[in-house]
Structures are given as structure tokens and as C-alpha cells.
Coordinates of C-alpha atoms and ligand atoms in Angstrom, one line a residue:
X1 CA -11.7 -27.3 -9.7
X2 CA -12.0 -24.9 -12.6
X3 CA -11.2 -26.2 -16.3
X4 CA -8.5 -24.4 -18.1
X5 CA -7.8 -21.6 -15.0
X6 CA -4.7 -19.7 -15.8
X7 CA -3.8 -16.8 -13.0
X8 CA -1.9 -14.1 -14.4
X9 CA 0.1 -11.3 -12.7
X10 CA 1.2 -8.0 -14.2
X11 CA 3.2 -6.1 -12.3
X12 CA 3.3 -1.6 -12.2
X13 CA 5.5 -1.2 -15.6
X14 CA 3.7 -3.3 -17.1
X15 CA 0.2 -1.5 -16.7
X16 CA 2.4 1.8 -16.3
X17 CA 0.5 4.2 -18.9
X18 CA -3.0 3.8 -20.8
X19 CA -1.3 1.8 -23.9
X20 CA 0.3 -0.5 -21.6
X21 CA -2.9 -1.3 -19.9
X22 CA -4.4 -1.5 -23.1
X23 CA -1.5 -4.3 -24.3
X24 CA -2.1 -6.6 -21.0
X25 CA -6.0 -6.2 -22.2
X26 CA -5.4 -7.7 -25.6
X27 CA -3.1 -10.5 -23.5
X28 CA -5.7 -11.2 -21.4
X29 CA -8.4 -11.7 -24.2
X30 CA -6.5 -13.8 -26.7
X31 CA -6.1 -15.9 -23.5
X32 CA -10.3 -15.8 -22.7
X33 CA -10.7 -16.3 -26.0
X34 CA -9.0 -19.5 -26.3
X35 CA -11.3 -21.0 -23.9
X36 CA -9.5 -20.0 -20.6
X37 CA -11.0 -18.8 -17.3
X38 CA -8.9 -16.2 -16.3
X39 CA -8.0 -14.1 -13.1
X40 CA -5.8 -11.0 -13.1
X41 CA -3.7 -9.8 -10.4
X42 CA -2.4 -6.4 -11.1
X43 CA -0.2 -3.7 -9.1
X44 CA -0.3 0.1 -8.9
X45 CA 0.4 1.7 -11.6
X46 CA 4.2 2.6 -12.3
X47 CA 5.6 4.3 -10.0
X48 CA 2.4 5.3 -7.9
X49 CA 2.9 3.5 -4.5
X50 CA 6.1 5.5 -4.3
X51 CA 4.4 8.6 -4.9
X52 CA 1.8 7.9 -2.3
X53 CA 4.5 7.2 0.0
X54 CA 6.1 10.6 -1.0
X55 CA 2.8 12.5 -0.6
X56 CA 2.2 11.0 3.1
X57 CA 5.8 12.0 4.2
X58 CA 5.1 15.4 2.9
X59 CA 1.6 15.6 4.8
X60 CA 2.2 14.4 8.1
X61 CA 5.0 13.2 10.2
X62 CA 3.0 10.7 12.5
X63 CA 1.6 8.1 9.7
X64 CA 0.2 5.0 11.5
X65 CA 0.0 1.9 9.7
X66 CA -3.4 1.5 9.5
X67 CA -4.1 4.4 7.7
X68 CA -0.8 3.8 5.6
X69 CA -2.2 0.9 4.2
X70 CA -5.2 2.8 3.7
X71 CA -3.6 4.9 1.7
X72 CA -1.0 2.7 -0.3
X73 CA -4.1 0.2 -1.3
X74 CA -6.0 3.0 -3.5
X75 CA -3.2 2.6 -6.1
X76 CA -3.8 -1.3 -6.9
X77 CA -7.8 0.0 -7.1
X78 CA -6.9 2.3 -9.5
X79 CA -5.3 -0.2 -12.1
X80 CA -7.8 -2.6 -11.5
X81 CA -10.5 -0.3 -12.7
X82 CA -9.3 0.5 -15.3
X83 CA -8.4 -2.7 -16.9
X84 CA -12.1 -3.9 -16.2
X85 CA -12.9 -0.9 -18.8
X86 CA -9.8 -1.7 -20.9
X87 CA -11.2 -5.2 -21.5
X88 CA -15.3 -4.2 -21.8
X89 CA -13.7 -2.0 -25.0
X90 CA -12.2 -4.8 -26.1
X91 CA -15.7 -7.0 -26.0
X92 CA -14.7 -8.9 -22.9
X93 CA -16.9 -9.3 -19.6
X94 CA -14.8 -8.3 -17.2
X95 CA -15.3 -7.3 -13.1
X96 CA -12.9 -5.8 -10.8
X97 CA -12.9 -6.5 -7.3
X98 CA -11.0 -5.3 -4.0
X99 CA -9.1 -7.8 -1.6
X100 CA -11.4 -6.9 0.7
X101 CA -14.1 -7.6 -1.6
X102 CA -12.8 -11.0 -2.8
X103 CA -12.0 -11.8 1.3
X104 CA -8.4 -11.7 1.0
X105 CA -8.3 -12.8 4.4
X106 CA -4.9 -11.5 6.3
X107 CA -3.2 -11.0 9.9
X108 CA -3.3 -7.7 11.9
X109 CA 0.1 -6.8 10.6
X110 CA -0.5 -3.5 9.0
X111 CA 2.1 -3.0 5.9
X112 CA 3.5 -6.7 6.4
X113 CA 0.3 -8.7 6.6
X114 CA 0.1 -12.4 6.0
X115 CA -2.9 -14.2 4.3
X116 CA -4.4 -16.4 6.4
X117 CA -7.3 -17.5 3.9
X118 CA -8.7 -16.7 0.4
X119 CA -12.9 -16.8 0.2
X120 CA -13.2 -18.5 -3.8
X121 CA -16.7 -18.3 -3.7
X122 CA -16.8 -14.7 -5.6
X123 CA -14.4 -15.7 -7.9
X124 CA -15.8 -18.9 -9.1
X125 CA -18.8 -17.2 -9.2
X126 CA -17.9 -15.0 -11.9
X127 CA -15.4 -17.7 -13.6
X128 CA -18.3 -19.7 -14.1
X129 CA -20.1 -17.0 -15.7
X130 CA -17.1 -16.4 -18.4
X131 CA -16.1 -13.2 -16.6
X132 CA -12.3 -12.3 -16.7
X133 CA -11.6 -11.5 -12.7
X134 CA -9.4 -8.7 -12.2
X135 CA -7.9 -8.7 -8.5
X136 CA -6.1 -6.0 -7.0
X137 CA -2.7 -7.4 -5.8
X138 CA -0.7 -6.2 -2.3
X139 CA -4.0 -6.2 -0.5
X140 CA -6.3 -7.6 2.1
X141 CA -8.4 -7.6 4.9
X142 CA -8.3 -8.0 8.5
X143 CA -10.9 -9.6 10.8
X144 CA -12.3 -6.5 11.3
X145 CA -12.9 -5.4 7.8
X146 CA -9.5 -2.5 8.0
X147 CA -7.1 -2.7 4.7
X148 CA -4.1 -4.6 5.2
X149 CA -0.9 -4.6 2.7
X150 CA 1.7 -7.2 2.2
X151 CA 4.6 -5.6 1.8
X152 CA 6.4 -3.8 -0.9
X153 CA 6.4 -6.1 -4.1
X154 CA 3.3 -8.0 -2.6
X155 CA 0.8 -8.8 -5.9
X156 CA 3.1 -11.4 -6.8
X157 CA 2.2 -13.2 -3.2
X158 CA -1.5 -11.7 -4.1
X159 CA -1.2 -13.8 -7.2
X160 CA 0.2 -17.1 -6.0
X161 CA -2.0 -17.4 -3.2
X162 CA -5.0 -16.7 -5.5
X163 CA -3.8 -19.4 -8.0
X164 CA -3.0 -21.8 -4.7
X165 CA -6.8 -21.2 -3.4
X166 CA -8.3 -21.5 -7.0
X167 CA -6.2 -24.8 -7.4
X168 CA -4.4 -23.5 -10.7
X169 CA -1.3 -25.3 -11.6
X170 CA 0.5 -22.3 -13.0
X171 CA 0.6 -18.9 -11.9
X172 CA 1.8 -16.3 -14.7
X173 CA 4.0 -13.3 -13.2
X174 CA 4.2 -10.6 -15.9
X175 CA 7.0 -8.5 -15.6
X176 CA 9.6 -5.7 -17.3
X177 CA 12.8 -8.8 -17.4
X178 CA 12.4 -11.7 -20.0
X179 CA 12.5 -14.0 -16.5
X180 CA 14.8 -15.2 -14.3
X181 CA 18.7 -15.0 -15.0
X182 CA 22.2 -16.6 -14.0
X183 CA 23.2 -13.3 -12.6
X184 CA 22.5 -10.0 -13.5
X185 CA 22.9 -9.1 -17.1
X186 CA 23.7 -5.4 -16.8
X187 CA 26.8 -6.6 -14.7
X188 CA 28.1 -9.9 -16.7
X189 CA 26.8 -9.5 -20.5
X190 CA 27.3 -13.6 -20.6
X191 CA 24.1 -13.8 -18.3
X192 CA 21.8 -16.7 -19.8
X193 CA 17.7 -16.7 -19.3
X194 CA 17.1 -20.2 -17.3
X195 CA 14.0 -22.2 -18.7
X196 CA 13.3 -23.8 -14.9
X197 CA 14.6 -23.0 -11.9
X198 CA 13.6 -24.9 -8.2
X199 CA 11.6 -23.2 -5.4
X200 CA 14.5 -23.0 -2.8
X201 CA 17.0 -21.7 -5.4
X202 CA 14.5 -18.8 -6.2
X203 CA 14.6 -17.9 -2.7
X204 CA 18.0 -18.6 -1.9
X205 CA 18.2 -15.7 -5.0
X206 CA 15.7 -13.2 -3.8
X207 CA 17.2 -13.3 -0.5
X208 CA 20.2 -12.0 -2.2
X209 CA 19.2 -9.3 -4.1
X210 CA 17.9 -10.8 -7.0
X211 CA 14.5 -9.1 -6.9
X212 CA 12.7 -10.7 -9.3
X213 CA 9.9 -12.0 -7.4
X214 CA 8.3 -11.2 -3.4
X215 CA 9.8 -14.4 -1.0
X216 CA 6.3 -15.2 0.2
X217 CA 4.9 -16.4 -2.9
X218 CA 7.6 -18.5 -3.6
X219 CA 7.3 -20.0 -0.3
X220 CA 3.0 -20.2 -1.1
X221 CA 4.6 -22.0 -4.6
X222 CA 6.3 -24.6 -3.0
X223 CA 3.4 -25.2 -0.4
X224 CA 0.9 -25.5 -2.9
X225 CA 2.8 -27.1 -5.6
X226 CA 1.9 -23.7 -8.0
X227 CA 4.2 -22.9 -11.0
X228 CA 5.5 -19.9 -11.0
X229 CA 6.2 -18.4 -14.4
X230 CA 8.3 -15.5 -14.9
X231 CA 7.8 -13.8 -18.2
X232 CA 7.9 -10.2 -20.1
X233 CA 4.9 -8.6 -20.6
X234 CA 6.2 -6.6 -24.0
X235 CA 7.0 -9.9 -25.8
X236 CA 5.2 -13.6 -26.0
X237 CA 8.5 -15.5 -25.6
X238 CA 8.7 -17.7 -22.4
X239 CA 10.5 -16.9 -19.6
X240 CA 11.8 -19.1 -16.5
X241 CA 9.3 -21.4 -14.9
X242 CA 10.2 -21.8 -10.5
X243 CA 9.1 -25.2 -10.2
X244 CA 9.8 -28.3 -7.7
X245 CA 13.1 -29.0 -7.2
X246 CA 12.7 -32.6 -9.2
X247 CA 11.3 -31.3 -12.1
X248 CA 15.1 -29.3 -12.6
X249 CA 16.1 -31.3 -15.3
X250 CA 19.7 -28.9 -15.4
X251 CA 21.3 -30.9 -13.0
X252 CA 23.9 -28.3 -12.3
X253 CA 26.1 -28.0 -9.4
X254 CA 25.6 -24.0 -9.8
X255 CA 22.6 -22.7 -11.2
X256 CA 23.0 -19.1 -10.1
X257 CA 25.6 -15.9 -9.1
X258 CA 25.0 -12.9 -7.3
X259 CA 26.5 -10.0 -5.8
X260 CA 25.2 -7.4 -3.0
X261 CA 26.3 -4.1 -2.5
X262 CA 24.8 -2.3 0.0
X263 CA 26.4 -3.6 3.4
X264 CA 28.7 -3.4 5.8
X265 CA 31.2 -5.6 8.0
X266 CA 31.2 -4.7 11.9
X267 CA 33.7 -6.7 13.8
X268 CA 34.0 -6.8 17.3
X269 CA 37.3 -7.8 18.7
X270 CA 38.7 -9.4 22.3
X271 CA 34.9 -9.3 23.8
X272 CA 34.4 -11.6 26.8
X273 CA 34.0 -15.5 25.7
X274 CA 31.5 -16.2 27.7
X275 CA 27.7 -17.1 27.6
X276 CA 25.4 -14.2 27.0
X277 CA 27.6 -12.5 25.2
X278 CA 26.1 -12.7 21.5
X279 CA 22.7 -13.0 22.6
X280 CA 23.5 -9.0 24.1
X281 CA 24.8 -8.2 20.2
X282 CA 22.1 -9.1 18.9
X283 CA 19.8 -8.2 21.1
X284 CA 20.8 -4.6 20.7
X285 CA 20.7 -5.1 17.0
X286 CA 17.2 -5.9 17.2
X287 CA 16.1 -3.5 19.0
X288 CA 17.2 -1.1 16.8
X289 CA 15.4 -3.0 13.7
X290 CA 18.9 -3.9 12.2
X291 CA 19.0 -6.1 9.5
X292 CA 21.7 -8.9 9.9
X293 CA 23.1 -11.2 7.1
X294 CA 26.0 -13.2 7.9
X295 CA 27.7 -14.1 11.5
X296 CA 31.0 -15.4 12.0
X297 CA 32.5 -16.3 15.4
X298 CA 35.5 -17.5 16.0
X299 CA 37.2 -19.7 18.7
X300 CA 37.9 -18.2 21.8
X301 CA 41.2 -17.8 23.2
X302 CA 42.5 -16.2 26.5
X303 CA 38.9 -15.6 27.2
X304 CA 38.7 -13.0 24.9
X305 CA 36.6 -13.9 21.3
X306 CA 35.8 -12.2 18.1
X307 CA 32.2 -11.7 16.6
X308 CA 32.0 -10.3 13.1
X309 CA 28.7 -9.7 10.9
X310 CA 27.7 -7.8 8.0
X311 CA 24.6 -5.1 8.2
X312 CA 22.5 -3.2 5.6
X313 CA 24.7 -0.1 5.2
X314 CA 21.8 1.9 5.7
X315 CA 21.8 0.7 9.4
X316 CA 25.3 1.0 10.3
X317 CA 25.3 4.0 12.6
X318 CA 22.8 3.3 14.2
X319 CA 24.5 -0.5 14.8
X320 CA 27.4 1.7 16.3
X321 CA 26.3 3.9 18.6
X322 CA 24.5 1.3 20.1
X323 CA 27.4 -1.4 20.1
X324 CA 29.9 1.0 21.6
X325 CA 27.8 1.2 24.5
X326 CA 27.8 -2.5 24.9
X327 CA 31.8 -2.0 24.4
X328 CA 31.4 0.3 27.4
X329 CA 29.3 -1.9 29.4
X330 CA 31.9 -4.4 29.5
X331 CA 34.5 -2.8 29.7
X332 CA 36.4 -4.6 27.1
X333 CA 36.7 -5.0 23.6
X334 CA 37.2 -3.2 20.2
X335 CA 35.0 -2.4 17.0
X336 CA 36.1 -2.2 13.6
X337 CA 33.9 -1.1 11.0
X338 CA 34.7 -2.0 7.2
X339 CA 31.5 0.4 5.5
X340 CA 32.0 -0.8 2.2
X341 CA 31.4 -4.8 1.4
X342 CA 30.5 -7.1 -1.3
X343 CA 28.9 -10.0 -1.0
X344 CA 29.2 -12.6 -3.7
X345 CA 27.0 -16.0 -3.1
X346 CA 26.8 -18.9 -5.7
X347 CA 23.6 -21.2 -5.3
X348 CA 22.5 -24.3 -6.3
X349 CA 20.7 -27.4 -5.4
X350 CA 23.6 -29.8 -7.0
X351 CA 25.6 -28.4 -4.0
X352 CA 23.6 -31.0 -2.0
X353 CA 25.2 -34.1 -3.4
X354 CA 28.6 -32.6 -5.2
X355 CA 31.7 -31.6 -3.0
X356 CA 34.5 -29.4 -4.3
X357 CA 32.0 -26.3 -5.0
X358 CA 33.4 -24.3 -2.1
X359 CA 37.7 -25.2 -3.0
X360 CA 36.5 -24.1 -6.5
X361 CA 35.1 -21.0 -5.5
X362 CA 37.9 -20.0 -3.2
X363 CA 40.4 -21.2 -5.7
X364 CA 38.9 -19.1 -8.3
X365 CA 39.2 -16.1 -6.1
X366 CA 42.9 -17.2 -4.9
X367 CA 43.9 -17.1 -8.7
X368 CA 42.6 -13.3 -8.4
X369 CA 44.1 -12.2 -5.5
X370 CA 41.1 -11.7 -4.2
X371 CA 40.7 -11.9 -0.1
X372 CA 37.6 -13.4 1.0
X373 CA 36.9 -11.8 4.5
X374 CA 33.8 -13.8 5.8
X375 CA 32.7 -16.7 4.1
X376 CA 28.9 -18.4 5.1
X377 CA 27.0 -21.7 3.7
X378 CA 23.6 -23.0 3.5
X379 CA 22.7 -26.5 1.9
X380 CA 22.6 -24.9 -1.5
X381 CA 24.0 -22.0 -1.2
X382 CA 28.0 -20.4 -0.4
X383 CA 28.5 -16.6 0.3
X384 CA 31.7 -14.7 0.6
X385 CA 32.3 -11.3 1.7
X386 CA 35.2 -9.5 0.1
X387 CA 36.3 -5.8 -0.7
X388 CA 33.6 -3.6 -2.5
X389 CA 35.7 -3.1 -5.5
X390 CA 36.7 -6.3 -6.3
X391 CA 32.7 -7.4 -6.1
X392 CA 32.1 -7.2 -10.1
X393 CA 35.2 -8.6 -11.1
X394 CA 34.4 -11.3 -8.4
X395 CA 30.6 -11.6 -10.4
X396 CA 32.1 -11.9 -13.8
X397 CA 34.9 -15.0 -12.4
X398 CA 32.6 -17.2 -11.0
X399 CA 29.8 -17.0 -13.7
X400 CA 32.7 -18.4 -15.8
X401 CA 34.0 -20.8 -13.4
X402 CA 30.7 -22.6 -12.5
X403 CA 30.2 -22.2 -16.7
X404 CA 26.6 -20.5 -16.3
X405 CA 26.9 -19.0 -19.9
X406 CA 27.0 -22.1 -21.2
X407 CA 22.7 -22.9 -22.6
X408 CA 21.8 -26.7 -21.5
X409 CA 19.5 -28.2 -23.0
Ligands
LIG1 N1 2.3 -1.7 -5.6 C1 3.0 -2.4 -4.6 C2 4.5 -1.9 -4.6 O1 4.9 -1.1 -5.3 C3 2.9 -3.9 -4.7 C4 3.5 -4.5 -5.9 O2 4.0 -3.8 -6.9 O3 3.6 -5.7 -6.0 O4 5.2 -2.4 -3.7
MG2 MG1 6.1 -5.0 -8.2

């Protein structure tokens, strides 16, 4: 256990040209100079995973993972670098290290790699010393020593697991919004900062769209019982804590609104009701890497059933060549194909013990004249599918109806 540990994150804006890395190392000293052992998780440097991402499409068209990851992992070794220097010139001992060179220990899984284990010994190490530990985020190692990435958006799981291993009770995510917000405030102006929000809300949100922090260190936050503050890194204000879900003191019945925009609605008509039958659907979705969101089936009649789902739109071709062979197959059935969806979702752990959040949801749309098309739940979370252009309007009516704008205190 290391006295007065705080982990802090900052993510590529945030360490996007020479005077913002020079901002984050003024941050990170006024912290060491208050007494606190501090380790730094950064990402790659504005935009520069893209770019290498650009420049390997450009070089070759076979790019194996492996060497993908080699690749994508120089731009967190850049930032960290030059940080270290940023904070010698500011009078603070400072050392840089690699996830390899920490042992950020990870699975095989090339450009989706888990970690498995986090060697502290380095760090402490250093901590103990009075050394600020810079980290380089999205990044690990294998069991045989190759690079390993996490995923796009990965330093934030970098950081959490790092604070989870180092037993700190707060990890610090600097970032380019003020923190985590009711919906999203370039589409309803009303949107209100939240001061704390719980662990499966968070990810019932990034799930959805709201892409304010990677999934996996949520989940590593609610494992290890790690804080998870969300906060600019251009201001000192504080931003939205993700804590457990008993530490909400905002008992609302709906903490949260979102809206997707980017799939589609297949729906498969008078298909055979019989067993087998989805399993094949969504076996040839898988195959083809499609990502599914919400499945509705109704009951069967005549023998004949209907199966309808929404896809990313980006996979919706795809989704029907390969379903009109199935179609064929059978020798049975039709496809319809609405390209264009919204989804709109309202989540919140009071959903658990209050009724009525669903009627008041659908009423509100009902009032609108707006036709909900598919409609799925969770515990704490309800979803609707509806028409593309009615999805803002949709945003902007249930923000008010489940009275988000409104501050509690
Ligand atoms: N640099 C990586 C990315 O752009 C990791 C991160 O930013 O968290 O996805
Ligand atoms: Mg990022």
C-alpha cells in the first residue's frame, strides 16, 4: 500500500501538441508537490494512432496483428517520453517506462488483448524513490515478450488496471469534456454535468454511444472497487466521479439519455417457427463479424414467425447477401430492410425498484406521434428503435420527461 497514490490518465488531446504536454507537466507537479506519489498513464499523441493506422493501409495490404500492434504501440512511447523531459524541465524526477517494461502482463489477443496481471514491483520501486511514473497506456505484453494492444480507447483500461494493482482508490481520467453528461450537450443544450454516476450505468452508457470512457476499465472499476474520475484537462473544476452503485446519492429513476445513429433494422418475415432457426441467423451474422444490438421475435403463428434486429449500418450488406441465402435455403420467408434507425435508450439504476418508467417513456413518445418500432430492456436500462429523423426530437423529449436538466443536490 502506497501513502497518498493518485493515478492519473490523460488522454491524446490532452497531450496533443508541446504546450499541452507542457500543461499536464505543471498538473502533474503541483500534484508531486503536495506530497503525492504519482503514476501517469498517457495515450498517443492527438490524432497519431490514426495516422499510423493510415500509413499501414497505405504500405501494405496484408497487416497482421502482431506487427499492427507493433506498430500502433510506438505512438503511446512517444508521449511518454516526452513528458518524462517535460517534467525533468520542470525540476521533477520523472521515468518513463513501456508496458512491456512495467510487465503489463496480457492474453495473445493481438489489437484486443486482455490483462491478465500487472508486475508493481517497478513501479513501487520508483514511487518509493519520489519518482513521478509515467506509463504508456493501450499496451502490453504477451508471454512471449511480443507487443500486445487493447483496443482503440485502451489507456483508460491501462489506467484503471494500474490504479487496481497499485491499490489506489481513485483513478483520475483526464480528458477534452468537463465529465460525464445526462445526454449529449451538442444535441440537447439542457445537458447537466453529473457529480457521481454508478459503474453499471457507465457501461450501460458506453455501450450506447456515449464514448466517454473504454468498457473494460469500468468493468476493472467495479471489480476492484477503483474510482473513476472523469475530468477536463484544460480547467481544475471536477468532473463526474463512476463510483459503486450505493454511493449514488441522486436516487433518480433516470439518470441518463442517449441516442445512436448509425444502424440499421433487418426484419425477417414468415421464416419457419421451428428450432434452429435463429441459431442459423445468427450464426451467419457471426460469421461475417456482424455487430448485433437488439432482437425481437415474435410469436409464431401458422408456423411461420418473424425475427427482427438492428445492425451497425456499416455491416448491413454484408448482413444481406448473406441472409438472402438463408432465405433461399429455406425456401421461405421475406426480408425487409429499414437502413436508417435511431435508437433512443434511457438508463438508470432507480429503474430496479420504480415501475412506470417504460408507460412514461412510451407515453411521452405517443404524445409525439412518434412510432416506436422495436423496443428492448435490461434491469436498468429501456431502448426503443424509431425512425432516424425523429431520433433528436426523441433526445430532447425524454431529457425533459425524466427532468435530467434539473441539478440535484
Ligand atoms: N492511442 C490509442 C487510441 O487512439 C489508445 C487511447 O487513446 O486510449 O485508441
Ligand atoms: Mg482515447
Amino acid at each position: 500500500m502506497i501513502e497518498n497514490l493518485i493515478v492519473q490518465k490523460f488522454g491524446g488531446t490532452s497531450v496533443g501538441d508541446p504546450e499541452r504536454i507542457r500543461n499536464v507537466a505543471a498538473r502533474i507537479k503541483s500534484y508531486h508537490d503536495r506530497g503525492h506519489k504519482v503514476v501517469v498513464v498517457v495515450s498517443a499523441m492527438g490524432k497519431t494512432t490514426n495516422n499510423l493506422i493510415s500509413l499501414a493501409t497505405e504500405v501494405a495490404d496484408i497487416r497482421p496483428k502482431r506487427e499492427m500492434d507493433m506498430l500502433l504501440a510506438t505512438g503511446e512511447q512517444v508521449s511518454i517520453a516526452l513528458l518524462a523531459m517535460a517534467l525533468h524541465s520542470n525540476g521533477v524526477d520523472a521515468i518513463s517506462f513501456t508496458g512491456s517494461q512495467v510487465k503489463i502482463l496480457t492474453d495473445k489477443n493481438f489489437s484486443n488483448a486482455r490483462i491478465e496481471k500487472i508486475d508493481t514491483k517497478v513501479l513501487e520501486n520508483a514511487l518509493n524513490r519520489g519518482t513521478v511514473c509515467i506509463v504508456a497506456g493501450f499496451q502490453g505484453v504477451d508471454i512471449e515478450d511480443n507487443i500486445t494492444t487493447l483496443g482503440r480507447g485502451g489507456s483508460d483500461t491501462s489506467a484503471v488496471a494500474l490504479a487496481a494493482a497499485l491499490g489506489a482508490k481513485e483513478c483520475e481520467i483526464y480528458t477534452d469534456v468537463d465529465g460525464v453528461y445526462t445526454t449529449d450537450p451538442n444535441k440537447v443544450p439542457e445537458a447537466r454535468l453529473m457529480q457521481k454516476i454508478s459503474y453499471d450505468e457507465m457501461l450501460e452508457l458506453a455501450s450506447l454511444g456515449a464514448g466517454v470512457l473504454h468498457s473494460r476499465s469500468v468493468e476493472f472499476g467495479k471489480k476492484y472497487n477503483v474510482i473513476i474520475h472523469v475530468r477536463s484537462s484544460f480547467h481544475y473544476s471536477e468532473g463526474t466521479r463512476v463510483v459503486p452503485e450505493e454511493q449514488v446519492m441522486e436516487k433518480l429513476l433516470v439518470t441518463g439519455v442517449t441516442l445512436k445513429n448509425d444502424e440499421s433494422r433487418i426484419s425477417l418475415t414468415d421464416i419457419p417457427d421451428r428450432p434452429g432457426i435463429a441459431a442459423a441467423v445468427f450464426e451467419v451474422l457471426a460469421k461475417i463479424g456482424a455487430n448485433v444490438d437488439m432482437i425481437v421475435q415474435s410469436t409464431g403463428q401458422n408456423k411461420l414467425n418473424t425475427i427482427s434486429f438492428s445492425v451497425l449500418r456499416k455491416d448491413i450488406d454484408e448482413c444481406e447477401i448473406a441472409l438472402n441465402l438463408l432465405l433461399k435455403e429455406w425456401g421461405t420467408g421475406l426480408m425487409s430492410i429499414e437502413k436508417e434507425i435511431a435508437i433512443v435508450s434511457a438508463v438508470g439504476v432507480g429503474m430496479k425498484s420504480h415501475g412506470g418508467i417504460a408507460a412514461k417513456m412510451f407515453n411521452a413518445f405517443a404524445n409525439e406521434g412518434i412510432n416506436i418500432e422495436m423496443i428492448s430492456t435490461s434491469e436498468i436500462k429501456i431502448s426503443c428503435v424509431i425512425e432516424k429523423a425523429a431520433g433528436e426530437k426523441a433526445l430532447k423529449l425524454l431529457h425533459k420527461v425524466f427532468e435530467l436538466e434539473k441539478s440535484v443536490t
